[in-house]
Short mmCIF file of C-alpha atoms and ligand atoms in Angstrom, two decimals:
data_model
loop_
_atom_site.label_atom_id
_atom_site.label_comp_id
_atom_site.label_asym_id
_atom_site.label_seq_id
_atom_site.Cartn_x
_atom_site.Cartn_y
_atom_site.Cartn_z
CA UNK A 22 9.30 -7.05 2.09
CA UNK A 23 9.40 -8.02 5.93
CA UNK A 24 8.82 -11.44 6.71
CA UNK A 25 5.13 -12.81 7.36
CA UNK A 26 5.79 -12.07 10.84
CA UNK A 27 3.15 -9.33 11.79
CA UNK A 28 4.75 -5.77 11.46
CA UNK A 29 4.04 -4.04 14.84
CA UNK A 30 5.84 -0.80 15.43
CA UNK A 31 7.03 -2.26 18.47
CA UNK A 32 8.68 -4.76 16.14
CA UNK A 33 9.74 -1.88 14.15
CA UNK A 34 11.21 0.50 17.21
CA UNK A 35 13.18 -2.78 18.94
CA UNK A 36 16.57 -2.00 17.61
CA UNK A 37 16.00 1.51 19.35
CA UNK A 38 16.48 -0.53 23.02
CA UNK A 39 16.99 2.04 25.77
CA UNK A 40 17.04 5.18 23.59
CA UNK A 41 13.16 4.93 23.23
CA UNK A 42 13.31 5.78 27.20
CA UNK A 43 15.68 8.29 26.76
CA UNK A 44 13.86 9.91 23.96
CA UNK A 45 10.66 9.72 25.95
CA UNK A 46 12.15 11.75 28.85
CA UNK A 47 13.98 14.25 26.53
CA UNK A 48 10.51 15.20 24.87
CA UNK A 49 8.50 15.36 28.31
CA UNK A 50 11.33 17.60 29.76
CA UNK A 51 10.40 19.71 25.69
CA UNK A 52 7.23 19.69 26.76
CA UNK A 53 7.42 21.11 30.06
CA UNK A 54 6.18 24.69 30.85
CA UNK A 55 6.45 26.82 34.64
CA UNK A 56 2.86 27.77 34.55
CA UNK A 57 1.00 25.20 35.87
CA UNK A 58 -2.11 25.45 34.55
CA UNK A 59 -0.06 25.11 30.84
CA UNK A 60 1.61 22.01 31.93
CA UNK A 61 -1.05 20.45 32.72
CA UNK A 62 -2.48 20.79 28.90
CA UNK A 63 1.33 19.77 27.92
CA UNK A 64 0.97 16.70 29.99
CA UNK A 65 -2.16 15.96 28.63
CA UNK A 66 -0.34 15.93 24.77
CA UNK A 67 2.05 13.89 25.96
CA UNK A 68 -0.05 11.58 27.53
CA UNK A 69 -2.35 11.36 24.44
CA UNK A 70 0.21 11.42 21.52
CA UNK A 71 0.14 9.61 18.36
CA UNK A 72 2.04 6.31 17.57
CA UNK A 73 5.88 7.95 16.96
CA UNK A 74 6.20 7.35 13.59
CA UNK A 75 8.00 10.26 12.29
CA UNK A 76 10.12 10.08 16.00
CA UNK A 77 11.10 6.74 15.16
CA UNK A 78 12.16 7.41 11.73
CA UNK A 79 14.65 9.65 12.91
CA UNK A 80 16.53 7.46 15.20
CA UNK A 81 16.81 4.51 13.38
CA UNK A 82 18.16 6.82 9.86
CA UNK A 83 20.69 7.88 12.12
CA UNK A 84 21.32 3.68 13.11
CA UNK A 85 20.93 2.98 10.15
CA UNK A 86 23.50 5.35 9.18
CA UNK A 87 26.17 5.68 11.77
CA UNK A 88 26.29 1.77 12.35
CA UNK A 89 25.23 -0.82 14.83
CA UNK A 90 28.06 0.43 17.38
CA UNK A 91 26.64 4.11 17.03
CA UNK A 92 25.10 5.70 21.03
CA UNK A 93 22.44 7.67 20.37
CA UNK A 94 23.48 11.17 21.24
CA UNK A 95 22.40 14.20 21.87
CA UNK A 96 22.01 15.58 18.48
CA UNK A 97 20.15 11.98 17.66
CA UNK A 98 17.41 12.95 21.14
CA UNK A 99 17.43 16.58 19.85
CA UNK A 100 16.50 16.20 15.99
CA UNK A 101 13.68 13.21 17.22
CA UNK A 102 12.38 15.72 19.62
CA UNK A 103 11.82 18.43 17.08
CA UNK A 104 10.34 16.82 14.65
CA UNK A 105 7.64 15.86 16.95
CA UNK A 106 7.31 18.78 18.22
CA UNK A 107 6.74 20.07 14.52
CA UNK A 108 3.85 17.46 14.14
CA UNK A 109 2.29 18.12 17.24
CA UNK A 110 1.91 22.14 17.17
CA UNK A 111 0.40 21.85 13.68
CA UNK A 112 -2.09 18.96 14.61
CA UNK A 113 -3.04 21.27 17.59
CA UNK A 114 -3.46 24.06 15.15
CA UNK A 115 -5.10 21.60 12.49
CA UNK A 116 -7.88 20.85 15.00
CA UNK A 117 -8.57 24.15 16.02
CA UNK A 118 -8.51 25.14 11.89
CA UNK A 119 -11.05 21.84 11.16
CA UNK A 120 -13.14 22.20 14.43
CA UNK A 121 -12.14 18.91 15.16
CA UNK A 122 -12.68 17.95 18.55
CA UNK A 123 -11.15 14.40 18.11
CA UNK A 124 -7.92 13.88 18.00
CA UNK A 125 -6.07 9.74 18.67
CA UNK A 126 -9.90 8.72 19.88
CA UNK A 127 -9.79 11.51 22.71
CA UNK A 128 -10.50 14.32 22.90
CA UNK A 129 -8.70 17.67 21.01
CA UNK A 130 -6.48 20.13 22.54
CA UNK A 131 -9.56 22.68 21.59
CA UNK A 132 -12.35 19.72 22.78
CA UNK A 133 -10.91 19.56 26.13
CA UNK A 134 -9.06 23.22 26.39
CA UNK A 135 -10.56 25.66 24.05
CA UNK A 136 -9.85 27.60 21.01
CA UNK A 137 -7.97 30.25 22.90
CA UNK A 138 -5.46 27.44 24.70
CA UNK A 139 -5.26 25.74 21.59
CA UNK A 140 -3.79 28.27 19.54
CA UNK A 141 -1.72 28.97 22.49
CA UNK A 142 -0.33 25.92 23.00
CA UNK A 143 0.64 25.40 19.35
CA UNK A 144 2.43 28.90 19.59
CA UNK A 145 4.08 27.56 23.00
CA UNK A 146 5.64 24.54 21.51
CA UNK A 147 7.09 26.13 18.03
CA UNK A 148 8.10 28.56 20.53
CA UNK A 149 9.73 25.36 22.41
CA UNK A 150 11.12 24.05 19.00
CA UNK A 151 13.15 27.16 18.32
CA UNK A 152 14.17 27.50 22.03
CA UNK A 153 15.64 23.98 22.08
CA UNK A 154 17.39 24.16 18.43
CA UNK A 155 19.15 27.51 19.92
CA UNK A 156 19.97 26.89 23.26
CA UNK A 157 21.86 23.23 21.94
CA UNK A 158 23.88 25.19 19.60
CA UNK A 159 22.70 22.57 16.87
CA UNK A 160 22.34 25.37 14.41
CA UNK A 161 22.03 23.28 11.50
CA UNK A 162 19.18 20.40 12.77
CA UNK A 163 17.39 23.40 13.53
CA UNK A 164 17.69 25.08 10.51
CA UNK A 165 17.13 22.01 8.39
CA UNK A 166 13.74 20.89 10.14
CA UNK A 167 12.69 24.27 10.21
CA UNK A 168 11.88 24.40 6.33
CA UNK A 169 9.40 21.97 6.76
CA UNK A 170 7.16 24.14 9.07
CA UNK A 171 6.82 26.75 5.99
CA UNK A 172 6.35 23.62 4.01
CA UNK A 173 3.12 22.63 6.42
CA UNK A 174 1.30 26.07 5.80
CA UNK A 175 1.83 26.04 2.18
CA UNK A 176 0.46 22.55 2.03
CA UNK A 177 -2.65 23.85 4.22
CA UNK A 178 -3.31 26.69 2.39
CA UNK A 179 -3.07 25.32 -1.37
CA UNK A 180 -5.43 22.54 -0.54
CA UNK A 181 -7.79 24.68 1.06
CA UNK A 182 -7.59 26.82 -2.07
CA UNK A 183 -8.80 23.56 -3.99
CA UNK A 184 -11.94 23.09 -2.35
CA UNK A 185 -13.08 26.03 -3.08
CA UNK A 186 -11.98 25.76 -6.95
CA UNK A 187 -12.03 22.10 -7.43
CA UNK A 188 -9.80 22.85 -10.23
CA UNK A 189 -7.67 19.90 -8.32
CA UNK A 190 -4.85 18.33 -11.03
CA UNK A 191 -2.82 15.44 -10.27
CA UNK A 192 0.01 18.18 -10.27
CA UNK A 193 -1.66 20.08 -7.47
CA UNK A 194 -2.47 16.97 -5.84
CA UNK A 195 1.39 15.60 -5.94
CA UNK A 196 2.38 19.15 -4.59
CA UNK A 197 0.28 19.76 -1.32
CA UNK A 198 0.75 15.95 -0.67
CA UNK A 199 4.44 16.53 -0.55
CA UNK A 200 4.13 20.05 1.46
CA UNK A 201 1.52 18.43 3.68
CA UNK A 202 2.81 15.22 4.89
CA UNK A 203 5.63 14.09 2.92
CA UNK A 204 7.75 16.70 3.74
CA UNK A 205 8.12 16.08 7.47
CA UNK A 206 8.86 12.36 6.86
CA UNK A 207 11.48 13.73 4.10
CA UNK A 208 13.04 15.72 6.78
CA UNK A 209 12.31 13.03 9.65
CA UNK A 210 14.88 10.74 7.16
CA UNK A 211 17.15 13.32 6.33
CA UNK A 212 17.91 14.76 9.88
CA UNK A 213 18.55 11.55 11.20
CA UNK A 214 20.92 11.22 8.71
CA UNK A 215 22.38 14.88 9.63
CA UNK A 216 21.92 14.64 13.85
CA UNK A 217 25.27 11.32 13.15
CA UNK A 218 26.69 13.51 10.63
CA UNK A 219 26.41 11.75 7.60
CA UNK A 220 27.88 13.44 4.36
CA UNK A 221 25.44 15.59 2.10
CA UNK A 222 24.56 12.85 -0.26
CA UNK A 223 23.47 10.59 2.41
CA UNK A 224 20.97 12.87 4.05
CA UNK A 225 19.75 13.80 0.83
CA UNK A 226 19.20 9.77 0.07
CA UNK A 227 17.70 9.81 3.67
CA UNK A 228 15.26 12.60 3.03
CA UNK A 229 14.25 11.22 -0.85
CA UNK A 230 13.84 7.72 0.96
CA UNK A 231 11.29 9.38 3.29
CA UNK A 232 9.90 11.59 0.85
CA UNK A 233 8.71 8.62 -1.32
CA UNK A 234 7.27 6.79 2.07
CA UNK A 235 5.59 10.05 3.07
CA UNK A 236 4.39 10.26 -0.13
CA UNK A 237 3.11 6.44 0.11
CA UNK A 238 1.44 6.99 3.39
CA UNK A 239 -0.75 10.13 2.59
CA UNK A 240 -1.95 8.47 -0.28
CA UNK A 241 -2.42 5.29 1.22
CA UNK A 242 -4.37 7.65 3.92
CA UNK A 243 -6.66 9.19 0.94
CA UNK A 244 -7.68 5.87 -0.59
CA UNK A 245 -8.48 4.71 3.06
CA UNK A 246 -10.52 8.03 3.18
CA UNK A 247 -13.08 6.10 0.89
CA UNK A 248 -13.20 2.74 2.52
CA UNK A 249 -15.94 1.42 4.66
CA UNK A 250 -16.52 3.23 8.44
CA UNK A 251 -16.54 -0.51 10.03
CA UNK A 252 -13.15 -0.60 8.47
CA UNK A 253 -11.33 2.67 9.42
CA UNK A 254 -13.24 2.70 12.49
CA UNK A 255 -13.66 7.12 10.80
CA UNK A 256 -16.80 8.49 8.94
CA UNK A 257 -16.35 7.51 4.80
CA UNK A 258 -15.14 10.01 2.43
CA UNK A 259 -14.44 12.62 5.44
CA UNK A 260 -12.30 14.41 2.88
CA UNK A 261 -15.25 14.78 0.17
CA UNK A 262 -17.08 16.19 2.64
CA UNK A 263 -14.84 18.90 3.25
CA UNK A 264 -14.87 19.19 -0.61
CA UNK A 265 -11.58 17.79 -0.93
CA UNK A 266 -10.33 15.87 -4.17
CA UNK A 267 -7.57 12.54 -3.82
CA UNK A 268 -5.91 10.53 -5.81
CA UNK A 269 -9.22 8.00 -5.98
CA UNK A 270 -11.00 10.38 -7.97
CA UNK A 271 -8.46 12.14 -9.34
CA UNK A 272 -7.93 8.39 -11.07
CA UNK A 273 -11.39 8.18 -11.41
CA UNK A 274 -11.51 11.32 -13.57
CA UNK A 275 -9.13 10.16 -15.86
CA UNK A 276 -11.24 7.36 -16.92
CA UNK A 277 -14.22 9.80 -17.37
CA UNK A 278 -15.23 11.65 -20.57
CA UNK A 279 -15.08 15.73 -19.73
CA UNK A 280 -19.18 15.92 -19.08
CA UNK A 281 -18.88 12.92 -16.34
CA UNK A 282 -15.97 14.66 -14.74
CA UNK A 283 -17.97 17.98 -14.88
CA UNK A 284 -21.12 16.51 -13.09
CA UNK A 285 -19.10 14.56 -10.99
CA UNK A 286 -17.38 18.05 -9.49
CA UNK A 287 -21.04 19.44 -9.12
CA UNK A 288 -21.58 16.43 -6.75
CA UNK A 289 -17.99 17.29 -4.96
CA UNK A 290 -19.65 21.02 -4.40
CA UNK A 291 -23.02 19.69 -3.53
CA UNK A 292 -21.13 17.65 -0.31
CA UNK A 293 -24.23 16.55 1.13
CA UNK A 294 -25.20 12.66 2.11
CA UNK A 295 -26.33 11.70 -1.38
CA UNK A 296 -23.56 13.36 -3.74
CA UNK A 297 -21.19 11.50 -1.43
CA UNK A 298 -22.50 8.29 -1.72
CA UNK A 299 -22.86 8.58 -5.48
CA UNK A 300 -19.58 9.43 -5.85
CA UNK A 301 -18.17 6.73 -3.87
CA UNK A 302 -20.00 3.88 -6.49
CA UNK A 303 -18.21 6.39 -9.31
CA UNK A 304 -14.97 5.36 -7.47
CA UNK A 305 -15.77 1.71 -6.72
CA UNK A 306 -16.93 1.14 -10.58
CA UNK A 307 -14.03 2.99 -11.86
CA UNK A 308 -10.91 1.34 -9.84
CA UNK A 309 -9.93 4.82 -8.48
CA UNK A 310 -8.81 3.05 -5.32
CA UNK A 311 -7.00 0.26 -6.89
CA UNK A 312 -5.45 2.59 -9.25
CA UNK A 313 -4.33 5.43 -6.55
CA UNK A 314 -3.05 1.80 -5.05
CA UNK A 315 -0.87 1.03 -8.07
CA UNK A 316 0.75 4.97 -7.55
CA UNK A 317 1.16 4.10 -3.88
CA UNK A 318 2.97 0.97 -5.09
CA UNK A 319 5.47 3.46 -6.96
CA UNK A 320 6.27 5.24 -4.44
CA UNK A 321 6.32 2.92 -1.89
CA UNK A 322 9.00 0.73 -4.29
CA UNK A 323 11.32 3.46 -4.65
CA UNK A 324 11.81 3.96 -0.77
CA UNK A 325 12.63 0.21 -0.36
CA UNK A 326 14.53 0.60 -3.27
CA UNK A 327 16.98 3.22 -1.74
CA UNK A 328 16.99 0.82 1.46
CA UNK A 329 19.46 -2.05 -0.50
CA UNK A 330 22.18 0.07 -0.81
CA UNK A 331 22.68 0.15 2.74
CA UNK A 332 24.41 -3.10 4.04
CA UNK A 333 21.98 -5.21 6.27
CA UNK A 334 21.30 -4.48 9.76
CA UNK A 335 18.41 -4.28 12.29
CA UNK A 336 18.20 -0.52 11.05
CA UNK A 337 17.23 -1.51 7.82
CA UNK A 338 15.11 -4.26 8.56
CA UNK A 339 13.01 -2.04 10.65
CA UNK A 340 12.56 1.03 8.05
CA UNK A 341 11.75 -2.02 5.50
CA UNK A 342 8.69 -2.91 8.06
CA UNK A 343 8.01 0.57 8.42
CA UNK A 344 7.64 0.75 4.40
CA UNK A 345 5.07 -2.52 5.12
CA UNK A 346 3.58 -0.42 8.15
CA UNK A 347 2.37 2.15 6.26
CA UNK A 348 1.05 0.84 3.06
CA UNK A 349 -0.60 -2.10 4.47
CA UNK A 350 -2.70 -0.24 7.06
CA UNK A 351 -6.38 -1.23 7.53
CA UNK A 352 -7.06 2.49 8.73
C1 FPP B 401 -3.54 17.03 9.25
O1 FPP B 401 -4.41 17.27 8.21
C2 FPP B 401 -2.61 18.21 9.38
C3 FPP B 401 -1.57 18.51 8.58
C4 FPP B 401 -1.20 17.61 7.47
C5 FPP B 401 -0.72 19.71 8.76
C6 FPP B 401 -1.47 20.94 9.22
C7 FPP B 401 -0.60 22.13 9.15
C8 FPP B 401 -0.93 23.31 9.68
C9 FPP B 401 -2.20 23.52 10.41
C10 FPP B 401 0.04 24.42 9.53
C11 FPP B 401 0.57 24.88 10.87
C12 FPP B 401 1.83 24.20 11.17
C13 FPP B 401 2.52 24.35 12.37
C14 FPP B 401 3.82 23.66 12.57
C15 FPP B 401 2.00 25.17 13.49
P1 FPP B 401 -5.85 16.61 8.05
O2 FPP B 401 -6.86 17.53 8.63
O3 FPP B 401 -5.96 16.27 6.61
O4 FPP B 401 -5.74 15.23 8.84
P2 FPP B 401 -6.36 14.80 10.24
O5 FPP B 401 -7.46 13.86 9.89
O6 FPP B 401 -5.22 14.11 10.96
O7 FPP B 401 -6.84 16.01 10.96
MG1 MG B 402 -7.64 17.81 10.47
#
C-alpha cells in the first residue's frame, strides 16, 4: 500500500512529467474534425472529459516497463489516445442508450447536442480510432485495443438481458463485469506494455494486472451504488432502479433461504421507491456490501501482487496508488 500520504491522481500521473502535455495535444489534434459545427461538440468532450484513468494507465505500464530512461514515443501517445477514445465513444453512446443527460456533473453529449449528434459523434470518433491506428501503421496497438470494443457491446447487451430475467448468477455477474469495464483497463495495461514493445508474457502480466484492478473498480463502483446520496454525491441504488443485480445482493442472496431470494427479486422487478429502500436494509442487515468488499479485496490483492515482480521505480509506485485510488474511493 502507498504511504499515508493522500493518493491524488496528480500524485499518481507525476512520473508522467511533460508527456501528460504531449498526450493532451495528441488527443485534441484525435479529436479534431473540419466541420465546424462538429468540432465544436468535440471541443466540448474534450473540455468536459473524465479524470484519465485508463489514459494514465497506459503510459506509466509502458514506464513501468521500458525503464526510467524510456521517452515516451509515438506508439506510447498513440495506444493512450485510443484507448480514450474507446471510453469516450461508448460513454457518448451509453448516455444516449440510458437517457442520461448527465455526464462528469455537466451536461451529456445528447443533454446539450441531441440524440441525433450523439450517436453521430460516437460513430465519428470510432471512426477516428480506426483512422489513427491505420494511418500510424501501428497495426498491432490497433488490433489489440480493438477487441475490447466487441468486448463493450457484449458486456452491454448481457447485462441488459439480466434485468429483464433477473436470473443474475455470480457467473454472469463476473462475466459482463469483465466485458464491461475490466476489459478496457486489461487492455489499457497490456498495450502499454505492447506500444515499448515488451515481450508476450509481459503484456499479458500487464493486461491480467489491469484486469484484476478493473475488476476491483467496477465492483468497488457497485457497492458504492448502494451507499448514501450525501456520500456519492449520485441517487442510491441507481442500478436497482434500472433493475440491475451487483455483487451486494448477489452476496446478499447467498445468505438467504430460496423463498427470501424469490421475494427479494419480486422487489428488484417492482423498482419503485419502496422495493428499493427495502432492499437496501436486506443489504445493510446481510453484509452484502462488506462482503462484495472482501471480493474487491481479492482482486484488488492480486493486481498489487503482480506489481512486486517489477523492480521499484516511480512507475510502480504510482500504479500501487492507483490500486489505493480505486478501491478506496468515497464515490
Ligand atoms: C457505462 O455504464 C458504460 C459502459 C460500461 C460501456 C458502454 C458500452 C456501450 C454503450 C457499447 C458501445 C461501445 C462503443 C465503443 C461505441 P453505466 O451506465 O453502468 O455507467 P455510467 O453511470 O457511467 O453511465
Ligand atoms: Mg450509463
Amino acid at each position: 500500500m502507498a504511504d499515508n500520504k493522500q493518493v491524488t491522481l496528480e500524485r499518481i500521473k507525476a512520473p508522467l512529467g511533460k508527456t501528460m502535455e504531449e498526450y493532451e495535444l495528441f488527443l485534441r489534434q484525435a479529436l479534431h474534425s473540419e466541420s465546424r459545427y462538429f468540432d465544436d461538440i468535440l471541443k466540448y468532450i474534450f473540455d468536459n472529459r473524465g479524470k484519465g484513468v485508463r489514459p494514465t494507465l497506459v503510459m506509466l505500464t509502458a514506464g513501468l516497463m521500458a525503464g526510467k530512461e524510456h521517452k515516451h514515443s509515438q506508439r506510447v501517445l498513440l495506444s493512450a489516445a485510443l484507448i480514450e477514445l474507446i471510453h469516450t465513444a461508448s460513454l457518448v453512446h451509453d448516455d444516449v442508450i440510458d437517457r442520461a443527460d448527465l455526464r462528469h456533473g455537466k451536461a451529456s453529449i445528447n443533454g446539450q447536442f441531441g440524440k441525433r449528434n450523439a450517436i453521430l459523434t460516437g460513430d465519428f470518433i470510432l471512426s477516428r480510432i480506426f483512422e489513427l491506428g491505420m494511418e500510424s501503421l501501428e497495426f498491432d496497438i490497433l488490433t489489440y485495443v480493438s477487441h475490447t470494443i466487441k468486448w463493450l457491446c457484449e458486456g452491454e447487451v448481457i447485462q441488459d438481458e439480466q434485468t429483464k430475467t433477473l436470473g443474475m448468477t455470480h457467473e454472469k455477474y463476473y462475466d459482463i463485469i469483465d466485458k464491461k469495464t475490466a476489459s478496457l483497463l486489461a487492455i489499457s495495461c497490456g498495450v502499454g506494455a505492447l506500444a515499448v514493445k515488451a515481450p508476450a508474457r509481459e503484456v499479458d502480466a500487464a493486461y491480467e494486472f489491469g484486469r484484476n484492478l478493473g475488476m476491483a473498480f467496477q465492483i468497488k463502483d457497485d457497492i458504492l451504488d448502494y451507499a448514501a446520496a450525501d456520500q456519492t454525491g449520485k441517487p442510491t441504488c441507481a442500478d436497482l432502479r434500472e433493475h440491475k443485480i451487483t455483487l451486494p445482493l448477489l452476496e446478499t442472496f447467498a445468505t438467504m433461504t430460496p423463498e427470501e431470494v424469490a421475494a427479494t427479486k419480486e422487489l428488484v422487478a417492482r423498482g419503485d421507491d419502496e422495493a428499493i429502500a427495502i432492499i437496501r436494509t436486506k443489504v445493510m442487515e446481510h453484509n452484502g456490501m462488506e462482503r462484495a468488499e472482501r471480493v474487491m479485496e481479492k482482486f484488488l490483492a492480486s493486481a498489487r501482487a503482480a506489481l512486486t515482480a517489477y523492480p521499484e521505480s516511480d512507475y510502480r509506485e504510482s500504479l500501487e496508488m492507483m490500486c489505493d485510488f480505486l478501491a478506496m474511493r468515497k464515490k
